[in-house]
Amino acid sequence: MAKNKTLTFLFILFTIFSISTLTTTATKNHGFARVLSPPKLGLKRQKLSHLHFYFHDIVTGKNATAVRVAEAPVTKTSPTAFGAVNVMDDPLTLKPELSSERVGSAQGIYAAASQSEVGLLMDLNFVFTTGKFNGSTISLIGRNSVFSNIREFPIVGGSGLFRFARGYAQAHTYSLEPTGDAVVEYNVYVFHY
Ligand SMILES: *[C@@H]1O[C@H](CO)[C@@H](O)[C@H](O)[C@H]1NC(C)=O
Ligand SMILES: *[C@@H]1O[C@H](CO)[C@@H](O)[C@H](O)[C@H]1NC(C)=O
């Protein structure tokens, strides 16, 4: 009797051991994800950076930096240009003057996505080309009600020094020409490592 109980106990123990071994092996062999501690990826201290620059949206002339790539049949008669899609590679500078120091570009798309006011869907990457941020990018997506004094957009990510970026950007129109060319002041607040 006692011998039987011992055998049963050993059998149960063996079964539990086998199952846990199998599970571990399965995770090792077939898993594509694992838990990593942030310092192993060099992520030590989170920083909060404030970036300030001017964005030049040049829509006219042969040096235009934003071009219309698509529109809808209603765009021409729509008071809000509804349906217009532009692709931009807009210079970013330190000062409001286009001739001031270049810090990077804003590359992406804006689309007139509102029928009730001029409201753009902004989807762009800030590509920095100077100093320690050279080659790093910040990705922004959000709504731009262009005639509001301050517009706010989520920062949804980044690359290089801006890996794991999150935060927000605020835009304020510095100048707007009758042609549509605009200089926009940007303040970007971003958490990154
Ligand atoms: C376009 O850019 C070139 C080179 O920077 C410059 O010489 C020219 O004056 C610009 N043209 C216009 C219309 O701004
Ligand atoms: C930025 O990086 C590129 C590519 O590595 C390099 O060619 C360029 O000289 C750098 N610019 C500055 C201002 O450091």
Coordinates of N, CA and C and ligand atoms in Angstrom, one line a residue:
M1 N 0.8 -1.2 0.0 CA 0.0 0.0 0.0 C 0.9 1.2 0.0
A2 N 1.8 1.3 0.9 CA 2.7 2.4 1.1 C 3.5 2.6 -0.2
K3 N 3.9 1.5 -0.8 CA 4.8 1.5 -2.0 C 4.0 2.1 -3.1
N4 N 2.6 1.7 -3.2 CA 1.8 2.2 -4.3 C 1.6 3.7 -4.2
K5 N 1.5 4.2 -3.0 CA 1.3 5.7 -2.8 C 2.6 6.4 -3.2
T6 N 3.7 5.8 -2.9 CA 5.0 6.4 -3.3 C 5.1 6.5 -4.8
L7 N 4.7 5.4 -5.4 CA 4.7 5.3 -6.9 C 3.8 6.4 -7.5
T8 N 2.6 6.4 -7.0 CA 1.6 7.4 -7.5 C 2.2 8.8 -7.4
F9 N 2.8 9.1 -6.2 CA 3.4 10.4 -5.9 C 4.5 10.7 -6.9
L10 N 5.3 9.7 -7.2 CA 6.4 9.9 -8.1 C 5.9 10.2 -9.5
F11 N 4.8 9.4 -9.9 CA 4.3 9.6 -11.2 C 3.7 11.0 -11.4
I12 N 3.0 11.5 -10.4 CA 2.5 12.8 -10.5 C 3.6 13.8 -10.6
L13 N 4.6 13.7 -9.8 CA 5.8 14.6 -9.8 C 6.4 14.6 -11.2
F14 N 6.6 13.4 -11.8 CA 7.2 13.2 -13.1 C 6.3 13.9 -14.2
T15 N 5.0 13.7 -14.1 CA 4.1 14.4 -15.0 C 4.2 15.9 -15.0
I16 N 4.2 16.4 -13.8 CA 4.3 17.9 -13.6 C 5.6 18.4 -14.2
F17 N 6.7 17.7 -13.9 CA 8.0 18.1 -14.4 C 8.0 18.1 -15.9
S18 N 7.4 17.0 -16.5 CA 7.5 16.8 -18.0 C 6.7 18.0 -18.6
I19 N 5.5 18.3 -18.1 CA 4.7 19.4 -18.6 C 5.4 20.7 -18.6
S20 N 6.0 21.0 -17.4 CA 6.7 22.3 -17.3 C 7.9 22.3 -18.3
T21 N 8.6 21.2 -18.5 CA 9.7 21.2 -19.4 C 9.2 21.4 -20.8
L22 N 8.1 20.7 -21.1 CA 7.6 20.9 -22.5 C 7.2 22.3 -22.8
T23 N 6.5 22.9 -21.8 CA 6.1 24.3 -21.9 C 7.3 25.2 -22.2
T24 N 8.4 25.0 -21.3 CA 9.5 25.9 -21.5 C 10.2 25.7 -22.9
T25 N 10.3 24.4 -23.3 CA 10.8 24.1 -24.6 C 10.0 24.8 -25.7
A26 N 8.7 24.7 -25.5 CA 7.8 25.3 -26.5 C 8.0 26.8 -26.6
T27 N 8.2 27.5 -25.5 CA 8.4 28.9 -25.5 C 9.7 29.2 -26.2
K28 N 10.8 28.4 -25.9 CA 12.1 28.7 -26.5 C 12.1 28.4 -28.0
N29 N 11.4 27.3 -28.4 CA 11.4 26.9 -29.8 C 10.5 27.8 -30.7
H30 N 9.4 28.1 -30.2 CA 8.4 28.7 -31.1 C 8.1 30.2 -30.8
G31 N 8.6 30.7 -29.7 CA 8.2 32.0 -29.3 C 9.1 33.0 -30.1
F32 N 8.5 34.2 -30.5 CA 9.2 35.2 -31.2 C 9.3 36.5 -30.3
A33 N 8.8 36.4 -29.1 CA 8.9 37.5 -28.2 C 9.4 37.1 -26.9
R34 N 10.2 38.0 -26.3 CA 10.7 37.7 -24.9 C 10.7 39.0 -24.1
V35 N 10.6 38.9 -22.8 CA 10.6 40.0 -22.0 C 12.1 40.5 -21.7
L36 N 12.3 41.8 -21.9 CA 13.7 42.3 -21.8 C 13.7 43.4 -20.7
S37 N 14.7 43.5 -20.0 CA 14.8 44.7 -19.0 C 15.3 45.9 -19.8
P38 N 14.7 47.1 -19.6 CA 15.1 48.3 -20.3 C 16.6 48.6 -20.3
P39 N 17.3 48.4 -19.2 CA 18.8 48.7 -19.3 C 19.5 47.9 -20.3
K40 N 19.0 46.6 -20.6 CA 19.7 45.8 -21.6 C 19.7 46.4 -22.9
L41 N 18.7 47.3 -23.2 CA 18.6 48.0 -24.5 C 19.2 49.4 -24.4
G42 N 19.9 49.6 -23.3 CA 20.6 50.9 -23.1 C 19.6 52.0 -22.7
L43 N 18.4 51.6 -22.2 CA 17.4 52.6 -21.8 C 17.5 52.9 -20.3
K44 N 18.1 53.9 -20.0 CA 18.4 54.2 -18.5 C 17.5 55.3 -18.0
R45 N 17.7 56.5 -18.5 CA 17.0 57.6 -17.9 C 16.1 58.3 -18.9
Q46 N 14.8 58.4 -18.7 CA 14.0 59.1 -19.6 C 14.2 60.6 -19.6
K47 N 14.3 61.3 -20.7 CA 14.5 62.7 -20.8 C 13.3 63.4 -21.4
L48 N 13.1 64.7 -21.0 CA 12.1 65.5 -21.7 C 12.8 66.6 -22.4
S49 N 12.6 66.6 -23.8 CA 13.3 67.6 -24.6 C 12.2 68.6 -25.1
H50 N 12.6 69.8 -25.3 CA 11.8 70.9 -25.9 C 12.5 71.3 -27.2
L51 N 11.9 71.2 -28.3 CA 12.5 71.6 -29.6 C 11.7 72.8 -30.1
H52 N 12.4 73.7 -30.7 CA 11.8 74.9 -31.2 C 12.3 75.2 -32.5
F53 N 11.5 75.3 -33.5 CA 11.9 75.6 -34.9 C 10.8 76.2 -35.7
Y54 N 11.1 76.6 -36.9 CA 10.2 77.2 -37.9 C 10.0 76.3 -39.1
F55 N 8.8 76.2 -39.5 CA 8.4 75.3 -40.6 C 8.0 76.1 -41.8
H56 N 8.6 75.9 -43.0 CA 8.3 76.7 -44.1 C 7.5 75.9 -45.1
D57 N 6.2 76.3 -45.3 CA 5.4 75.5 -46.2 C 5.2 76.4 -47.5
I58 N 6.0 76.1 -48.5 CA 6.0 76.9 -49.7 C 5.2 76.2 -50.8
V59 N 4.1 76.8 -51.1 CA 3.2 76.1 -52.1 C 3.2 76.7 -53.5
T60 N 3.9 77.8 -53.6 CA 4.0 78.4 -55.0 C 5.4 78.5 -55.5
G61 N 5.5 78.8 -56.8 CA 6.9 79.1 -57.4 C 7.5 77.8 -57.7
K62 N 8.7 77.9 -58.3 CA 9.4 76.7 -58.8 C 10.1 76.0 -57.7
N63 N 10.3 76.7 -56.5 CA 10.9 76.1 -55.4 C 9.9 75.6 -54.3
A64 N 8.7 75.3 -54.8 CA 7.7 74.8 -53.9 C 8.1 73.6 -53.1
T65 N 7.8 73.6 -51.8 CA 8.2 72.5 -51.0 C 7.0 71.6 -50.6
A66 N 5.8 72.0 -51.0 CA 4.6 71.2 -50.8 C 3.8 71.2 -52.1
V67 N 3.5 70.0 -52.5 CA 2.8 69.8 -53.8 C 1.5 69.1 -53.7
R68 N 0.5 69.6 -54.5 CA -0.8 68.9 -54.5 C -0.7 67.6 -55.3
V69 N -1.0 66.5 -54.7 CA -0.9 65.2 -55.4 C -2.3 64.7 -55.8
A70 N -3.3 65.1 -55.1 CA -4.7 64.6 -55.4 C -5.7 65.5 -54.9
E71 N -6.9 65.5 -55.5 CA -8.0 66.2 -55.0 C -9.3 65.5 -55.5
A72 N -10.4 65.9 -54.9 CA -11.7 65.3 -55.2 C -12.5 66.2 -56.1
P73 N -13.5 65.6 -56.8 CA -14.3 66.5 -57.7 C -14.9 67.8 -56.9
V74 N -15.1 67.6 -55.6 CA -15.7 68.7 -54.9 C -14.6 69.7 -54.4
T75 N -13.3 69.4 -54.4 CA -12.3 70.2 -53.8 C -12.3 71.7 -54.3
K76 N -12.4 71.9 -55.6 CA -12.4 73.2 -56.2 C -13.5 74.1 -55.7
T77 N -14.7 73.5 -55.4 CA -15.8 74.3 -55.0 C -16.0 74.3 -53.5
S78 N -15.2 73.5 -52.8 CA -15.4 73.4 -51.3 C -14.7 74.5 -50.7
P79 N -15.4 75.2 -49.7 CA -14.8 76.4 -49.0 C -13.6 75.9 -48.1
T80 N -13.6 74.6 -47.9 CA -12.5 74.1 -47.0 C -11.5 73.3 -47.8
A81 N -11.6 73.3 -49.1 CA -10.7 72.5 -50.0 C -10.8 71.0 -49.7
F82 N -11.9 70.6 -49.2 CA -12.1 69.2 -48.8 C -11.6 68.2 -49.8
G83 N -10.8 67.3 -49.4 CA -10.4 66.3 -50.3 C -9.0 66.5 -50.9
A84 N -8.4 67.7 -50.7 CA -7.1 68.0 -51.3 C -6.0 67.2 -50.5
V85 N -5.1 66.7 -51.2 CA -4.0 66.0 -50.5 C -2.6 66.5 -51.0
N86 N -1.8 66.9 -50.1 CA -0.5 67.5 -50.4 C 0.6 66.7 -49.8
V87 N 1.7 66.6 -50.6 CA 3.0 66.0 -50.0 C 4.0 67.1 -49.8
M88 N 4.6 67.1 -48.6 CA 5.5 68.2 -48.3 C 6.9 67.6 -48.0
D89 N 7.9 68.4 -48.3 CA 9.3 68.3 -47.8 C 9.7 69.7 -47.4
D90 N 9.1 70.1 -46.3 CA 9.2 71.5 -45.8 C 10.5 71.7 -45.0
P91 N 11.3 72.8 -45.3 CA 12.5 73.1 -44.5 C 12.1 73.5 -43.1
L92 N 12.9 73.1 -42.1 CA 12.8 73.5 -40.7 C 14.0 74.4 -40.4
T93 N 13.8 75.5 -39.9 CA 14.9 76.4 -39.6 C 14.9 76.9 -38.1
L94 N 16.0 77.4 -37.7 CA 16.2 77.9 -36.3 C 15.4 79.2 -36.1
K95 N 15.4 80.1 -37.1 CA 14.7 81.4 -37.0 C 13.6 81.4 -38.0
P96 N 12.8 82.5 -38.0 CA 11.7 82.5 -38.9 C 12.1 82.7 -40.4
E97 N 13.3 83.2 -40.6 CA 13.8 83.4 -42.0 C 14.3 82.1 -42.6
L98 N 13.8 81.9 -43.8 CA 14.2 80.7 -44.5 C 15.7 80.6 -44.7
S99 N 16.4 81.8 -44.7 CA 17.9 81.8 -44.8 C 18.6 81.4 -43.5
S100 N 17.9 81.3 -42.4 CA 18.5 81.0 -41.1 C 18.9 79.6 -41.1
E101 N 19.7 79.2 -40.0 CA 20.2 77.8 -40.0 C 19.2 76.7 -40.1
R102 N 19.5 75.8 -41.0 CA 18.6 74.7 -41.3 C 18.8 73.6 -40.2
V103 N 17.7 73.2 -39.6 CA 17.8 72.1 -38.6 C 17.2 70.7 -39.2
G104 N 16.4 70.8 -40.2 CA 15.9 69.5 -40.8 C 14.8 69.8 -41.7
S105 N 13.9 68.8 -41.9 CA 12.8 68.9 -42.8 C 11.6 68.2 -42.2
A106 N 10.4 68.7 -42.6 CA 9.1 68.0 -42.3 C 8.7 67.3 -43.5
Q107 N 8.7 66.0 -43.5 CA 8.4 65.2 -44.7 C 7.1 64.4 -44.4
G108 N 6.1 64.6 -45.3 CA 4.9 63.8 -45.1 C 3.8 64.3 -45.9
I109 N 2.6 64.2 -45.4 CA 1.3 64.4 -46.1 C 0.4 65.3 -45.2
Y110 N -0.3 66.3 -45.9 CA -1.4 66.9 -45.2 C -2.6 66.8 -46.1
A111 N -3.7 66.6 -45.6 CA -5.0 66.4 -46.4 C -6.1 67.2 -45.7
A112 N -6.8 67.9 -46.6 CA -8.0 68.7 -46.1 C -9.1 67.7 -45.8
A113 N -9.3 67.5 -44.5 CA -10.2 66.4 -44.0 C -11.4 66.9 -43.3
S114 N -11.7 68.2 -43.4 CA -12.9 68.7 -42.7 C -13.8 69.5 -43.7
Q115 N -15.1 69.3 -43.5 CA -16.0 70.0 -44.4 C -16.6 71.2 -43.7
S116 N -16.2 71.5 -42.4 CA -16.8 72.6 -41.7 C -15.9 73.7 -41.5
E117 N -14.5 73.5 -41.6 CA -13.5 74.5 -41.5 C -12.3 74.0 -42.2
V118 N -11.3 74.9 -42.3 CA -10.0 74.3 -42.9 C -9.3 73.5 -41.8
G119 N -9.4 72.2 -41.9 CA -8.9 71.3 -40.9 C -8.1 70.2 -41.7
L120 N -6.8 70.2 -41.4 CA -6.0 69.2 -42.1 C -5.7 68.0 -41.2
L121 N -5.6 66.9 -41.9 CA -4.9 65.7 -41.2 C -3.5 65.8 -41.5
M122 N -2.6 65.9 -40.5 CA -1.2 66.0 -40.7 C -0.6 64.7 -40.3
D123 N 0.3 64.2 -41.2 CA 1.0 62.9 -41.0 C 2.4 63.1 -41.5
L124 N 3.3 63.4 -40.6 CA 4.7 63.7 -41.1 C 5.8 63.2 -40.1
N125 N 7.0 63.2 -40.7 CA 8.2 62.9 -39.9 C 9.0 64.2 -39.9
F126 N 9.4 64.6 -38.7 CA 10.5 65.6 -38.6 C 11.8 64.9 -38.7
V127 N 12.6 65.3 -39.7 CA 13.9 64.6 -40.0 C 15.0 65.6 -39.7
F128 N 15.7 65.4 -38.6 CA 16.7 66.3 -38.2 C 18.1 66.1 -38.9
T129 N 18.7 67.1 -39.2 CA 20.0 67.0 -40.0 C 21.1 67.8 -39.4
T130 N 21.0 68.1 -38.2 CA 22.1 68.9 -37.6 C 22.4 68.4 -36.1
G131 N 23.6 68.7 -35.7 CA 24.0 68.4 -34.3 C 23.8 66.9 -33.9
K132 N 23.6 66.7 -32.6 CA 23.5 65.3 -32.2 C 22.2 64.6 -32.7
F133 N 21.2 65.4 -33.1 CA 20.0 64.8 -33.6 C 20.0 64.5 -35.1
N134 N 21.2 64.7 -35.7 CA 21.3 64.4 -37.2 C 20.9 63.0 -37.4
G135 N 20.0 62.7 -38.3 CA 19.6 61.4 -38.6 C 18.4 60.8 -37.8
S136 N 18.1 61.5 -36.7 CA 17.0 61.1 -35.8 C 15.7 61.7 -36.3
T137 N 14.6 61.0 -36.1 CA 13.3 61.5 -36.6 C 12.2 61.5 -35.5
I138 N 11.2 62.3 -35.6 CA 10.1 62.3 -34.7 C 8.8 62.2 -35.6
S139 N 7.9 61.3 -35.3 CA 6.7 61.2 -36.1 C 5.5 61.8 -35.4
L140 N 4.8 62.6 -36.2 CA 3.6 63.4 -35.7 C 2.4 63.0 -36.6
I141 N 1.3 62.9 -35.9 CA 0.0 62.7 -36.6 C -1.0 63.5 -35.8
G142 N -1.9 64.2 -36.5 CA -2.9 65.0 -35.8 C -3.7 65.9 -36.6
R143 N -4.5 66.7 -36.0 CA -5.5 67.5 -36.7 C -5.0 69.0 -36.6
N144 N -5.0 69.6 -37.7 CA -4.5 71.0 -37.8 C -5.6 71.9 -38.3
S145 N -6.3 72.6 -37.3 CA -7.3 73.6 -37.7 C -6.5 74.9 -38.0
V146 N -6.1 75.1 -39.2 CA -5.0 76.0 -39.5 C -5.3 77.5 -39.1
F147 N -6.5 77.9 -38.9 CA -6.8 79.3 -38.6 C -6.9 79.5 -37.1
S148 N -6.7 78.4 -36.3 CA -6.6 78.6 -34.8 C -5.2 79.1 -34.5
N149 N -5.1 79.9 -33.4 CA -3.9 80.4 -33.0 C -2.8 79.3 -32.7
I150 N -3.2 78.4 -31.8 CA -2.3 77.3 -31.4 C -3.0 76.0 -31.8
R151 N -2.3 75.1 -32.5 CA -2.8 73.8 -32.8 C -1.9 72.8 -32.1
E152 N -2.5 71.7 -31.6 CA -1.7 70.7 -30.9 C -1.8 69.3 -31.6
F153 N -0.7 68.7 -31.6 CA -0.6 67.3 -32.3 C 0.1 66.3 -31.4
P154 N -0.4 65.1 -31.4 CA 0.4 64.1 -30.7 C 1.7 63.7 -31.4
I155 N 2.7 63.5 -30.6 CA 3.9 62.9 -31.2 C 3.8 61.4 -30.9
V156 N 3.8 60.6 -31.9 CA 3.5 59.2 -31.8 C 4.7 58.2 -31.7
G157 N 5.9 58.8 -32.0 CA 7.1 57.9 -32.0 C 8.3 58.6 -32.5
G158 N 9.3 57.9 -32.7 CA 10.5 58.5 -33.3 C 11.6 57.4 -33.5
S159 N 12.7 57.9 -34.0 CA 13.8 56.9 -34.3 C 15.1 57.6 -33.9
G160 N 16.2 56.8 -33.8 CA 17.5 57.3 -33.4 C 17.4 57.7 -31.9
L161 N 17.8 59.0 -31.7 CA 17.8 59.5 -30.3 C 16.4 59.6 -29.8
F162 N 15.4 59.5 -30.7 CA 14.0 59.7 -30.3 C 13.2 58.4 -30.3
R163 N 14.0 57.3 -30.2 CA 13.3 56.0 -30.0 C 12.4 56.1 -28.7
F164 N 11.2 55.4 -28.8 CA 10.2 55.4 -27.8 C 9.6 56.8 -27.5
A165 N 9.8 57.7 -28.5 CA 9.3 59.1 -28.2 C 7.8 59.1 -28.1
R166 N 7.4 60.0 -27.2 CA 6.0 60.3 -27.1 C 5.9 61.8 -26.5
G167 N 4.8 62.5 -26.9 CA 4.7 63.8 -26.4 C 3.7 64.6 -27.3
Y168 N 4.0 65.9 -27.4 CA 3.0 66.7 -28.2 C 3.8 67.8 -28.9
A169 N 3.2 68.4 -29.9 CA 3.8 69.5 -30.6 C 2.7 70.6 -30.7
Q170 N 3.1 71.8 -30.6 CA 2.2 72.9 -30.8 C 2.7 73.8 -31.9
A171 N 1.7 74.2 -32.8 CA 2.0 75.0 -34.0 C 1.3 76.3 -33.9
H172 N 2.0 77.4 -34.3 CA 1.4 78.7 -34.3 C 1.9 79.4 -35.6
T173 N 0.9 79.9 -36.4 CA 1.3 80.5 -37.7 C 2.0 81.8 -37.5
Y174 N 3.2 81.9 -38.0 CA 4.1 83.1 -37.8 C 3.8 84.1 -38.9
S175 N 3.6 83.6 -40.1 CA 3.2 84.5 -41.2 C 2.5 83.7 -42.3
L176 N 1.6 84.3 -43.0 CA 0.8 83.6 -44.0 C 0.7 84.6 -45.2
E177 N 1.2 84.2 -46.3 CA 1.1 85.1 -47.5 C -0.2 84.9 -48.2
P178 N -0.7 85.9 -49.0 CA -1.9 85.6 -49.8 C -1.8 84.4 -50.7
T179 N -0.6 84.1 -51.2 CA -0.4 83.0 -52.0 C -0.6 81.6 -51.3
G180 N -0.6 81.6 -50.0 CA -0.7 80.4 -49.2 C 0.6 79.9 -48.6
D181 N 1.7 80.6 -49.0 CA 3.0 80.2 -48.4 C 2.9 80.6 -46.9
A182 N 3.4 79.7 -46.1 CA 3.3 80.0 -44.6 C 4.6 79.6 -43.9
V183 N 4.8 80.4 -42.8 CA 5.9 80.1 -41.9 C 5.2 79.7 -40.6
V184 N 5.5 78.6 -40.0 CA 4.8 78.1 -38.8 C 5.8 77.8 -37.7
E185 N 5.5 78.4 -36.6 CA 6.4 78.1 -35.4 C 6.0 76.9 -34.7
Y186 N 7.0 76.0 -34.5 CA 6.7 74.7 -33.8 C 7.4 74.6 -32.4
N187 N 6.7 74.2 -31.4 CA 7.3 73.8 -30.1 C 6.9 72.4 -29.9
V188 N 8.0 71.5 -29.8 CA 7.8 70.1 -29.6 C 8.3 69.7 -28.2
Y189 N 7.4 69.0 -27.5 CA 7.8 68.5 -26.2 C 7.8 67.0 -26.2
V190 N 8.9 66.4 -26.0 CA 9.0 65.0 -26.2 C 9.8 64.2 -25.2
F191 N 9.2 63.1 -24.7 CA 9.9 62.2 -23.8 C 10.6 61.2 -24.6
H192 N 11.9 61.0 -24.3 CA 12.7 60.0 -25.0 C 13.8 59.6 -24.1
Y193 N 14.7 58.7 -24.6 CA 15.8 58.2 -23.8 C 17.1 58.8 -24.2
Ligands
LIG1 C1 14.8 78.9 -56.0 O1 16.0 78.5 -55.4 C2 17.1 78.9 -56.1 C3 18.3 78.2 -55.4 O2 18.3 78.4 -54.0 C4 17.2 80.4 -56.0 O3 18.4 80.9 -56.7 C5 16.0 81.0 -56.6 O4 16.0 82.4 -56.5 C6 14.7 80.4 -56.0 N1 13.6 80.9 -56.8 C7 12.5 81.4 -56.2 C8 11.4 81.7 -57.2 O5 12.4 81.5 -55.0
LIG2 C1 24.5 64.3 -40.8 O1 24.7 62.9 -41.1 C2 25.0 62.6 -42.5 C3 25.0 61.1 -42.7 O2 25.6 60.5 -41.7 C4 26.3 63.3 -42.9 O3 26.6 63.0 -44.2 C5 26.2 64.8 -42.6 O4 27.5 65.4 -42.8 C6 25.8 65.0 -41.2 N1 25.5 66.5 -41.0 C7 25.9 67.2 -39.9 C8 25.6 68.6 -40.0 O5 26.5 66.7 -39.0

